Amino acid sequence: MVFFRIILFCFGFIVPSFANFALAQKASISGYVKDSLTGETLVGASIRTEDGLHGTVTNVYGFFSLSISNPKIPIICSYVGYNPKRILLKKEVNENIQFALSPKERESREVIITGERNDRNVKSTEMGRIELSGEKIKSLPVVFGEPDVLKAITLLPGIKSGGEASTGFYVRGGGPDQNLILMDEAVVYNPSHLFGFLSVFNSDAVKNIEIIKGGMPANYGGRLSSILNVNMREGNNQQFKYSGGIGLISSRLSAEGPIKKGKSSFLISGRRTYIDIFARPFLPDEIKGNSYYFYDVNLKLNFILSPKDRIYVSGYFGRDILDYKSRTNSAVNFNFGWGNSTATLRWNHIFNAKLFSNTSIIFNRYELFNDFKFGAGGFNVRSNLLDWNLKNDFTYYPNDKHQIKFGFNYTFHTFQPGILAGNIGSAKITETINKQYAHEYAAYALDEWKINNRWSVNYGLRLVAFQLVGPYTQKEYDNDTQLPNGKSFSYGRNETIAFYPRLEPRFNCNYLINENSSIKASYTQTYQFLHLATTSGAQFPVDLWVPSSKLVKPQMARQYAIGYFRNFRENAYETSAEAYYKPMRNQIEFKPGASLFFNQNLENEMVFGQGTSYGLELFLKKKTGKFTGWVGYTWSKSTRQFDELNEGKPFYFRYDRTHDMSVLISFQINKKWAGNVVFVYGTGNATTLPDSRYAYRYGIDPVTGEPDYIFIDKYSSVNSFRLPAYHRADLSFTYNQIQTKKFESSWNFSIYNVYNRANPYFIYFLPDIKSQTVKAYMVYLFPIVPSVQWNFKF
Amino acid sequence: MKKAIIKYVILFIATLQLAACEKEIKINIPASKEELVVEASINQLSPTLNYVILSKTMDYFNPSLSLLAVRNAKVFITEGNIVGNDTIYNIANQTQFFDLVDSLFPGIYVNPLFIGKVETPYKLDVELVDGRKITSKTFIPKPVVIDSMHYWFEPNNKDTNAYFYLQWQDGPEQNNYRVVLKRGFIPFLSGWGYGDRFYSFDDALINNQPRPFLMLNPFKYGDTVNIYLSQIGRPEYLFWDSFRNAANNGGPFATPVSVKSNVTGAIGSFTGYALTQEQIILR
């Protein structure tokens, strides 16, 4: 109730303030922009009057709405990589204009298709927002030659990768669970396959991605550090197309086409690894019975019901399966798997030329299962997280000075941390960790206001609330023995256990110094109600998402950012310098050595503290010419302080990276050949190393008199060591073998880690009896790795 | 459970390297603050398993690969009496432990005349030459009775590995166990560390019913297996459980664990074992 009142209150201010401007608008146009060959809508396409006085871009559904003062001036629609279209208006109100742009011929096309309006980085109020197209992601080299969304974004400033076997990414000093990863609006709780080598996103099905690392506008929320929006393609609604690729570790196949030409389409993409078959000859005997594979399927259906209504259906299903059969013990069998399933139903409705809405219903499930048999018994473990989500987003375009967005988002979460059942001999074992239920609410309103030729602001308010409800029984535990003390609290169905209403103000502003440069500043406050329970730095499939509760307060972060943006040579070069300061509260860590798996009293293992992160990000991008690409450099510092860790003294965040640099150069050699060079450099991760050791578990062999014991490492200060710096260069080439209307094929050759740098994966210590010393060894994952991939399309 | 998963995952990730790529590096670790370490163990059955070991932590790269012993300390273990809600430690029930084998095994304090009693509390008091004091308390619970033991081999595979099965009754009260297995003809352990396999577990999952203990292929045909099944107290169990985490820590999933000592003034444990011992020949 309070939410609605506050939204109406905000409207009370916004609506009258532009009522005056409404009179000056003589005409309006709205509609969609699409690719003339495939029918796919184009995101971020520019629609402006030829005199440059009015302009807008298409939204994520390809929809635009523009109010203009002089209907006699022609309208130009353009998108990088496509031939622009120019039209003259015949009437005042023009709804449902369909701009069908034709792609430019390959030679005259820029190699990089960014999909952004040329001067958007200077003129818009957005700070910390970067967009990458699906095609761009596919051209970037990664290990084993598999293009990957989560690896590609780590080439952008401010976004750091966790390391080679990790899809976790760290944005401006925040942890891996502080990024909201959305696939067609469905939250992806575990975005990795292959224990972190690859993400769940099949780049064949990706249309574009958008990452927001600062200046988050009010229509987004739920995580502290970033929003990664992965938008999937709709499918060719003109003709059937098949495409795919065969690579070293996996293969992909996609089919798309019209259900009813021009009106509806489908897209289905699938992927599977065969690393189990490929790796088997190399496996040592003890794990020869191992088989691991993953597969995923993306499905999209899209229906244009009428000029005012469109329906989209998206689905994702993926699984990773690890199967182990012992060779020495035929009865020992271990089967472990996990995966996400998501389904989204979206309805775009155009009320009139000025009001666009999208309503989505989303179902999302992440689950984990494990079956372990050993002859005289066996166990199985199940764990899952289920979401039902309803959201509605409106965009109102009253005139070309304001763009208003408002909406709500409701999610019902069900957490099932674990069910264990099994037996050893005749003893039966069952153990269940109680399910938890929660409602998560959000409502927002924002206004993107172009005050005058120099000033624009985007201000908004997001109201959020989290309600943990029963049925639930909370057992009380004795802190010393870690056993239940017999007392418990019971909550009935939908009875509130904890309730956290919070306010998130957001503010971005842009001061245009001249046509080519601007200064921007932003302030955001965000809360996060779901937390990832993990002790190691690597995100692991058994890691649990836990809700805020009576003891666990919501995490909070504020971000202050300021930046200078400048374009050169008519937007051929984009540069920016952005500085940010981000204090975080109610951060969660686990006690060292905490046992998280199947822990009935997980909250007892948590410690709470705060974090601080600040930095400077410099970025230079070249968009046109034979050579294109970017250079990003970030200097930053990120620390944490917990009373119960490190004797209460602040320590470096594990992923603190003082210097981080990435360079990407793309070039077109000739009609057939194109290439990419990537170079990355980062200060090594902070890590905790033992500073002393002691002998324990002593025994004496009575015959030889030799003592027997093991050494235990003792740790004191947290994260006070730095691993050696991480740097590597990659090279990739694409050879366009056949390029005809009927069939296209290309070869991709890549070399990962060209100069064979041994980048540390972890360090361990081993006593050396001969020299009577303890030696340190560094394990590294990938030496130079060449790979090849063949892609086709027909 | 998670340890099993992690073990398989590490093995799998290792295979992706197609070879173990590693190299030695030089690391500078500054000097650390010295701390005392205690490993004290008493039981009611086997005299070779009553001892108090005193040592110190050493700098990580200290070239010594042996125990850094603490010598000439005064070590006392006092038997207690439970009177109502209190425990009384009478100095008359105090036994001193001496480093009798100081020349061969410094830091180990024993008293061959000491015999533990079941369902009895004990107190440990240590005073070092430099005046530092260490104290701790423990309790020897009631030992369990093994109901049955049997073993079998892989069908048609007598030559290799045996399954080994042990069963006892777990009572309704909270129980914590430590099992140590030793293969070989010598029937007694001198020091718990001389065992081959070590397990610590409680009865959270299997309570108040016959408790099975299953071992997969540790032993071959003809082996002599010595089983040491003990009941221990709760703080002692929490120590040995954390010790297991600390001992198995390493690799990319390592976290800086520390043991949950039940000793004041030092790191380590004072554990009273209610010991049940059996021997079986696998033939």
mmCIF file of N, CA and C in Angstrom, chain A residues 271-321:
data_model
loop_
_atom_site.group_PDB
_atom_site.id
_atom_site.type_symbol
_atom_site.label_atom_id
_atom_site.label_comp_id
_atom_site.label_asym_id
_atom_site.label_seq_id
_atom_site.Cartn_x
_atom_site.Cartn_y
_atom_site.Cartn_z
ATOM 1 N N ARG A 271 23.727 -27.526 -27.500
ATOM 2 C CA ARG A 271 25.169 -27.620 -27.377
ATOM 3 C C ARG A 271 25.497 -28.832 -26.521
ATOM 4 N N ARG A 272 26.558 -29.522 -26.848
ATOM 5 C CA ARG A 272 26.999 -30.611 -25.982
ATOM 6 C C ARG A 272 28.504 -30.738 -26.045
ATOM 7 N N THR A 273 29.085 -31.091 -24.914
ATOM 8 C CA THR A 273 30.520 -31.345 -24.954
ATOM 9 C C THR A 273 30.733 -32.801 -25.252
ATOM 10 N N TYR A 274 31.909 -33.084 -25.723
ATOM 11 C CA TYR A 274 32.322 -34.475 -25.805
ATOM 12 C C TYR A 274 33.703 -34.601 -25.182
ATOM 13 N N ILE A 275 33.940 -33.788 -24.176
ATOM 14 C CA ILE A 275 35.255 -33.845 -23.555
ATOM 15 C C ILE A 275 35.457 -35.185 -22.869
ATOM 16 N N ASP A 276 34.332 -35.833 -22.493
ATOM 17 C CA ASP A 276 34.464 -37.126 -21.840
ATOM 18 C C ASP A 276 35.111 -38.124 -22.802
ATOM 19 N N ILE A 277 34.699 -38.072 -24.032
ATOM 20 C CA ILE A 277 35.267 -38.981 -25.023
ATOM 21 C C ILE A 277 36.681 -38.543 -25.372
ATOM 22 N N PHE A 278 36.837 -37.248 -25.509
ATOM 23 C CA PHE A 278 38.124 -36.695 -25.931
ATOM 24 C C PHE A 278 39.205 -36.906 -24.881
ATOM 25 N N ALA A 279 38.850 -36.728 -23.605
ATOM 26 C CA ALA A 279 39.868 -36.766 -22.551
ATOM 27 C C ALA A 279 40.201 -38.186 -22.125
ATOM 28 N N ARG A 280 39.294 -39.125 -22.394
ATOM 29 C CA ARG A 280 39.465 -40.465 -21.839
ATOM 30 C C ARG A 280 40.830 -41.100 -22.074
ATOM 31 N N PRO A 281 41.399 -41.042 -23.255
ATOM 32 C CA PRO A 281 42.712 -41.692 -23.442
ATOM 33 C C PRO A 281 43.796 -41.080 -22.568
ATOM 34 N N PHE A 282 43.593 -39.823 -22.132
ATOM 35 C CA PHE A 282 44.650 -39.171 -21.371
ATOM 36 C C PHE A 282 44.508 -39.367 -19.879
ATOM 37 N N LEU A 283 43.371 -39.922 -19.471
ATOM 38 C CA LEU A 283 43.122 -39.958 -18.036
ATOM 39 C C LEU A 283 43.977 -41.000 -17.349
ATOM 40 N N PRO A 284 44.483 -40.661 -16.164
ATOM 41 C CA PRO A 284 45.217 -41.678 -15.403
ATOM 42 C C PRO A 284 44.260 -42.782 -14.972
ATOM 43 N N ASP A 285 44.826 -43.945 -14.715
ATOM 44 C CA ASP A 285 44.006 -45.122 -14.442
ATOM 45 C C ASP A 285 42.968 -44.944 -13.354
ATOM 46 N N GLU A 286 43.361 -44.260 -12.281
ATOM 47 C CA GLU A 286 42.426 -44.228 -11.152
ATOM 48 C C GLU A 286 41.131 -43.494 -11.472
ATOM 49 N N ILE A 287 41.141 -42.615 -12.462
ATOM 50 C CA ILE A 287 39.869 -41.980 -12.787
ATOM 51 C C ILE A 287 39.427 -42.298 -14.205
ATOM 52 N N LYS A 288 39.866 -43.416 -14.731
ATOM 53 C CA LYS A 288 39.496 -43.768 -16.082
ATOM 54 C C LYS A 288 37.989 -43.950 -16.244
ATOM 55 N N GLY A 289 37.347 -44.370 -15.185
ATOM 56 C CA GLY A 289 35.907 -44.597 -15.298
ATOM 57 C C GLY A 289 35.102 -43.323 -15.253
ATOM 58 N N ASN A 290 35.764 -42.205 -15.390
ATOM 59 C CA ASN A 290 35.136 -40.908 -15.273
ATOM 60 C C ASN A 290 34.454 -40.510 -16.563
ATOM 61 N N SER A 291 33.287 -39.916 -16.458
ATOM 62 C CA SER A 291 32.740 -39.304 -17.651
ATOM 63 C C SER A 291 32.074 -38.006 -17.223
ATOM 64 N N TYR A 292 32.352 -36.979 -17.961
ATOM 65 C CA TYR A 292 31.756 -35.698 -17.652
ATOM 66 C C TYR A 292 31.211 -35.116 -18.937
ATOM 67 N N TYR A 293 30.029 -34.591 -18.886
ATOM 68 C CA TYR A 293 29.547 -33.888 -20.065
ATOM 69 C C TYR A 293 28.545 -32.839 -19.643
ATOM 70 N N PHE A 294 28.369 -31.836 -20.492
ATOM 71 C CA PHE A 294 27.276 -30.905 -20.248
ATOM 72 C C PHE A 294 26.512 -30.732 -21.543
ATOM 73 N N TYR A 295 25.287 -30.319 -21.428
ATOM 74 C CA TYR A 295 24.514 -29.986 -22.617
ATOM 75 C C TYR A 295 23.581 -28.859 -22.235
ATOM 76 N N ASP A 296 23.190 -28.081 -23.211
ATOM 77 C CA ASP A 296 22.150 -27.096 -22.940
ATOM 78 C C ASP A 296 21.337 -26.840 -24.198
ATOM 79 N N VAL A 297 20.119 -26.397 -23.957
ATOM 80 C CA VAL A 297 19.178 -26.135 -25.046
ATOM 81 C C VAL A 297 18.520 -24.789 -24.778
ATOM 82 N N ASN A 298 18.470 -23.950 -25.807
ATOM 83 C CA ASN A 298 17.754 -22.682 -25.717
ATOM 84 C C ASN A 298 16.613 -22.724 -26.719
ATOM 85 N N LEU A 299 15.449 -22.272 -26.289
ATOM 86 C CA LEU A 299 14.308 -22.255 -27.200
ATOM 87 C C LEU A 299 13.672 -20.881 -27.148
ATOM 88 N N LYS A 300 13.322 -20.349 -28.285
ATOM 89 C CA LYS A 300 12.645 -19.056 -28.299
ATOM 90 C C LYS A 300 11.507 -19.122 -29.308
ATOM 91 N N LEU A 301 10.357 -18.597 -28.903
ATOM 92 C CA LEU A 301 9.223 -18.488 -29.811
ATOM 93 C C LEU A 301 8.761 -17.052 -29.760
ATOM 94 N N ASN A 302 8.321 -16.550 -30.887
ATOM 95 C CA ASN A 302 8.015 -15.139 -30.918
ATOM 96 C C ASN A 302 6.816 -14.945 -31.834
ATOM 97 N N PHE A 303 5.771 -14.268 -31.326
ATOM 98 C CA PHE A 303 4.531 -14.097 -32.101
ATOM 99 C C PHE A 303 4.159 -12.633 -32.158
ATOM 100 N N ILE A 304 3.947 -12.120 -33.364
ATOM 101 C CA ILE A 304 3.425 -10.757 -33.506
ATOM 102 C C ILE A 304 1.919 -10.920 -33.686
ATOM 103 N N LEU A 305 1.180 -10.684 -32.590
ATOM 104 C CA LEU A 305 -0.258 -10.939 -32.654
ATOM 105 C C LEU A 305 -0.989 -9.839 -33.397
ATOM 106 N N SER A 306 -0.523 -8.600 -33.176
ATOM 107 C CA SER A 306 -1.179 -7.464 -33.811
ATOM 108 C C SER A 306 -0.173 -6.333 -33.790
ATOM 109 N N PRO A 307 -0.466 -5.195 -34.415
ATOM 110 C CA PRO A 307 0.489 -4.086 -34.337
ATOM 111 C C PRO A 307 0.749 -3.647 -32.898
ATOM 112 N N LYS A 308 -0.145 -3.971 -31.994
ATOM 113 C CA LYS A 308 0.042 -3.524 -30.622
ATOM 114 C C LYS A 308 0.514 -4.611 -29.664
ATOM 115 N N ASP A 309 0.507 -5.855 -30.101
ATOM 116 C CA ASP A 309 0.820 -6.940 -29.164
ATOM 117 C C ASP A 309 1.818 -7.929 -29.723
ATOM 118 N N ARG A 310 2.804 -8.246 -28.898
ATOM 119 C CA ARG A 310 3.778 -9.277 -29.266
ATOM 120 C C ARG A 310 3.967 -10.194 -28.076
ATOM 121 N N ILE A 311 4.138 -11.458 -28.374
ATOM 122 C CA ILE A 311 4.368 -12.439 -27.296
ATOM 123 C C ILE A 311 5.700 -13.120 -27.559
ATOM 124 N N TYR A 312 6.487 -13.282 -26.506
ATOM 125 C CA TYR A 312 7.768 -13.997 -26.615
ATOM 126 C C TYR A 312 7.774 -15.107 -25.583
ATOM 127 N N VAL A 313 8.251 -16.254 -26.002
ATOM 128 C CA VAL A 313 8.419 -17.358 -25.064
ATOM 129 C C VAL A 313 9.894 -17.749 -25.125
ATOM 130 N N SER A 314 10.562 -17.804 -23.998
ATOM 131 C CA SER A 314 11.968 -18.266 -24.015
ATOM 132 C C SER A 314 12.121 -19.376 -23.006
ATOM 133 N N GLY A 315 12.986 -20.287 -23.312
ATOM 134 C CA GLY A 315 13.254 -21.361 -22.362
ATOM 135 C C GLY A 315 14.714 -21.748 -22.427
ATOM 136 N N TYR A 316 15.215 -22.196 -21.309
ATOM 137 C CA TYR A 316 16.597 -22.696 -21.254
ATOM 138 C C TYR A 316 16.607 -23.932 -20.389
ATOM 139 N N PHE A 317 17.334 -24.921 -20.801
ATOM 140 C CA PHE A 317 17.509 -26.108 -19.971
ATOM 141 C C PHE A 317 18.941 -26.579 -20.139
ATOM 142 N N GLY A 318 19.658 -26.741 -19.037
ATOM 143 C CA GLY A 318 21.033 -27.194 -19.166
ATOM 144 C C GLY A 318 21.404 -28.089 -18.009
ATOM 145 N N ARG A 319 22.301 -28.996 -18.273
ATOM 146 C CA ARG A 319 22.761 -29.901 -17.227
ATOM 147 C C ARG A 319 24.245 -30.169 -17.373
ATOM 148 N N ASP A 320 24.897 -30.335 -16.222
ATOM 149 C CA ASP A 320 26.274 -30.835 -16.178
ATOM 150 C C ASP A 320 26.201 -32.152 -15.436
ATOM 151 N N ILE A 321 26.795 -33.181 -15.984
ATOM 152 C CA ILE A 321 26.737 -34.490 -15.327
ATOM 153 C C ILE A 321 28.152 -35.017 -15.171
#
